[in-house]
């Protein structure tokens, strides 16, 4: 069965510092990987997906199949980036998402 | 249409009671998903509908849980004989089978079983 691991429950950085939120997965096939974000008092929303190779709000994530990782990165954190971030995986066998446990990012002024 | 809606937003019930939650997806979305999220964890998949057909069910969905989507529009999730372990946030999401099948989430229903 597939699994997504986010090793850090909390990541605290200062404004302007680089950010890397880690995500590792286990799945024997070819997965689709996503990052979802939940800002305070808002619903869960898609931030980015590996297949589109895009940069959203300055965030990027590269799928590394050799290391089975999909880390989320931003070179200069902003206070408005403070939120819960969830890494999620979709297999080619179904439509469900498997989520990691989430990382709370706190960006201090 | 302002997105996926869920009702009620909060539900407090006593152990042993039955509860029912409703999800209204985005109108043109034919796929609907239910997830459960407990404190400190990510969402866990429960079940998935395409139109009115329930196509996937997680092993988390015990016999006390049942979900329906009778006309392929809104969906209900019923929990019978609630237990304290059922206390969680129940999330609904919908998607349209387009380019990326992106799932749009509702605000959730928070269930507390006392």
Tab-separated table of N, CA, C and O in Angstrom, chain A residues 9 32 34 36 38 43-44 46 49 51-52 86 90 94-97 99-101, chain B residues 3-4 31 33 35 37 40-43 45 48 56 100-103 105-107:
chain	number	residue	atom	x	y	z
A	9	UNK	N	6.632	17.945	12.041
A	9	UNK	CA	5.288	18.421	12.383
A	9	UNK	C	5.255	19.946	12.350
A	9	UNK	O	4.245	20.554	12.034
A	32	UNK	N	1.219	10.303	-8.780
A	32	UNK	CA	1.072	11.737	-8.960
A	32	UNK	C	1.203	12.359	-7.576
A	32	UNK	O	0.564	11.891	-6.629
A	34	UNK	N	1.177	15.810	-4.994
A	34	UNK	CA	0.555	17.120	-4.823
A	34	UNK	C	1.002	17.723	-3.493
A	34	UNK	O	1.310	17.002	-2.539
A	36	UNK	N	-0.928	20.291	-0.822
A	36	UNK	CA	-2.115	21.042	-0.436
A	36	UNK	C	-1.739	21.954	0.723
A	36	UNK	O	-0.869	21.633	1.539
A	38	UNK	N	-3.429	24.623	3.874
A	38	UNK	CA	-4.606	25.080	4.619
A	38	UNK	C	-4.204	26.273	5.462
A	38	UNK	O	-3.488	26.129	6.468
A	43	UNK	N	-10.343	26.451	4.032
A	43	UNK	CA	-10.408	25.050	3.638
A	43	UNK	C	-9.124	24.614	2.952
A	43	UNK	O	-8.324	25.441	2.516
A	44	UNK	N	-8.963	23.331	2.883
A	44	UNK	CA	-7.800	22.741	2.215
A	44	UNK	C	-7.849	23.081	0.722
A	44	UNK	O	-8.892	22.971	0.086
A	46	UNK	N	-5.487	23.110	-3.157
A	46	UNK	CA	-4.313	22.640	-3.884
A	46	UNK	C	-3.316	23.777	-4.060
A	46	UNK	O	-3.678	24.884	-4.459
A	49	UNK	N	1.073	20.710	-8.136
A	49	UNK	CA	1.133	19.301	-8.511
A	49	UNK	C	2.406	19.070	-9.299
A	49	UNK	O	2.849	19.950	-10.035
A	51	UNK	N	3.033	17.205	-11.784
A	51	UNK	CA	2.911	16.956	-13.217
A	51	UNK	C	2.944	18.261	-14.021
A	51	UNK	O	3.321	18.264	-15.187
A	52	UNK	N	2.569	19.361	-13.398
A	52	UNK	CA	2.536	20.612	-14.139
A	52	UNK	C	3.831	21.406	-14.008
A	52	UNK	O	4.013	22.395	-14.704
A	86	UNK	N	0.224	19.937	3.430
A	86	UNK	CA	0.060	18.490	3.326
A	86	UNK	C	0.556	18.012	1.966
A	86	UNK	O	0.171	18.558	0.929
A	90	UNK	N	-1.420	10.346	-5.375
A	90	UNK	CA	-2.516	9.651	-6.078
A	90	UNK	C	-1.884	8.548	-6.919
A	90	UNK	O	-0.934	8.805	-7.659
A	94	UNK	N	-6.405	4.405	-8.857
A	94	UNK	CA	-7.641	4.935	-8.296
A	94	UNK	C	-7.629	6.447	-8.262
A	94	UNK	O	-6.725	7.075	-8.806
A	95	UNK	N	-8.655	6.985	-7.638
A	95	UNK	CA	-8.790	8.433	-7.594
A	95	UNK	C	-8.581	9.032	-6.210
A	95	UNK	O	-8.578	10.237	-6.054
A	96	UNK	N	-8.392	8.199	-5.218
A	96	UNK	CA	-8.224	8.701	-3.862
A	96	UNK	C	-6.862	9.342	-3.688
A	96	UNK	O	-5.908	9.027	-4.418
A	97	UNK	N	-6.793	10.257	-2.726
A	97	UNK	CA	-5.520	10.855	-2.337
A	97	UNK	C	-5.083	10.249	-1.004
A	97	UNK	O	-5.894	10.063	-0.107
A	99	UNK	N	-2.702	11.188	2.047
A	99	UNK	CA	-2.050	12.373	2.590
A	99	UNK	C	-0.988	12.006	3.624
A	99	UNK	O	-1.103	10.994	4.330
A	100	UNK	N	0.007	12.891	3.729
A	100	UNK	CA	0.925	12.819	4.845
A	100	UNK	C	0.303	13.469	6.069
A	100	UNK	O	-0.807	13.997	6.003
A	101	UNK	N	1.024	13.433	7.173
A	101	UNK	CA	0.487	13.956	8.419
A	101	UNK	C	0.488	15.476	8.519
A	101	UNK	O	-0.112	16.037	9.431
B	3	UNK	N	-18.417	26.956	-4.251
B	3	UNK	CA	-17.559	25.845	-3.911
B	3	UNK	C	-18.316	24.730	-3.235
B	3	UNK	O	-19.544	24.751	-3.133
B	4	UNK	N	-17.562	23.756	-2.738
B	4	UNK	CA	-18.159	22.617	-2.048
B	4	UNK	C	-18.705	23.086	-0.700
B	4	UNK	O	-18.004	23.793	0.033
B	31	UNK	N	-17.511	13.778	-9.672
B	31	UNK	CA	-16.799	12.915	-8.728
B	31	UNK	C	-16.862	13.539	-7.337
B	31	UNK	O	-16.674	14.748	-7.178
B	33	UNK	N	-15.828	12.795	-3.060
B	33	UNK	CA	-14.981	12.025	-2.149
B	33	UNK	C	-15.315	12.404	-0.710
B	33	UNK	O	-15.608	13.559	-0.416
B	35	UNK	N	-13.456	12.163	3.138
B	35	UNK	CA	-12.239	11.907	3.901
B	35	UNK	C	-12.536	12.162	5.370
B	35	UNK	O	-13.449	12.906	5.712
B	37	UNK	N	-10.486	13.334	9.019
B	37	UNK	CA	-9.240	13.879	9.546
B	37	UNK	C	-9.319	13.974	11.056
B	37	UNK	O	-10.177	14.672	11.596
B	40	UNK	N	-4.177	16.326	14.369
B	40	UNK	CA	-2.751	16.107	14.170
B	40	UNK	C	-2.406	15.183	13.021
B	40	UNK	O	-1.232	14.853	12.827
B	41	UNK	N	-3.425	14.761	12.287
B	41	UNK	CA	-3.193	13.852	11.166
B	41	UNK	C	-3.660	14.477	9.860
B	41	UNK	O	-4.442	15.424	9.861
B	42	UNK	N	-3.191	13.912	8.754
B	42	UNK	CA	-3.707	14.332	7.470
B	42	UNK	C	-5.035	13.647	7.175
B	42	UNK	O	-5.412	12.682	7.854
B	43	UNK	N	-5.754	14.137	6.184
B	43	UNK	CA	-7.024	13.490	5.813
B	43	UNK	C	-6.795	12.051	5.366
B	43	UNK	O	-5.795	11.732	4.732
B	45	UNK	N	-8.721	8.851	3.325
B	45	UNK	CA	-9.789	8.554	2.364
B	45	UNK	C	-10.801	7.592	2.965
B	45	UNK	O	-10.448	6.605	3.610
B	48	UNK	N	-15.513	7.106	-2.427
B	48	UNK	CA	-15.510	7.903	-3.660
B	48	UNK	C	-16.690	7.508	-4.532
B	48	UNK	O	-17.011	6.332	-4.668
B	56	UNK	N	-15.232	3.312	-4.846
B	56	UNK	CA	-14.141	2.909	-3.968
B	56	UNK	C	-14.558	3.113	-2.527
B	56	UNK	O	-15.234	4.087	-2.197
B	100	UNK	N	-6.410	17.554	-14.826
B	100	UNK	CA	-5.704	17.084	-13.635
B	100	UNK	C	-6.615	16.494	-12.567
B	100	UNK	O	-6.140	16.038	-11.548
B	101	UNK	N	-7.918	16.500	-12.804
B	101	UNK	CA	-8.847	15.919	-11.824
B	101	UNK	C	-8.611	16.494	-10.431
B	101	UNK	O	-8.616	15.769	-9.442
B	102	UNK	N	-8.393	17.802	-10.359
B	102	UNK	CA	-8.114	18.444	-9.074
B	102	UNK	C	-9.292	18.304	-8.128
B	102	UNK	O	-10.445	18.525	-8.506
B	103	UNK	N	-9.015	17.941	-6.880
B	103	UNK	CA	-10.056	17.799	-5.873
B	103	UNK	C	-10.208	19.114	-5.118
B	103	UNK	O	-9.236	19.646	-4.585
B	105	UNK	N	-11.983	20.914	-1.930
B	105	UNK	CA	-12.474	20.491	-0.626
B	105	UNK	C	-13.497	21.457	-0.050
B	105	UNK	O	-13.451	22.675	-0.284
B	106	UNK	N	-14.415	20.884	0.717
B	106	UNK	CA	-15.349	21.673	1.489
B	106	UNK	C	-14.753	22.063	2.830
B	106	UNK	O	-13.630	21.658	3.148
B	107	UNK	N	-15.505	22.811	3.640
B	107	UNK	CA	-14.992	23.281	4.926
B	107	UNK	C	-14.966	22.210	6.006
B	107	UNK	O	-14.320	22.373	7.032
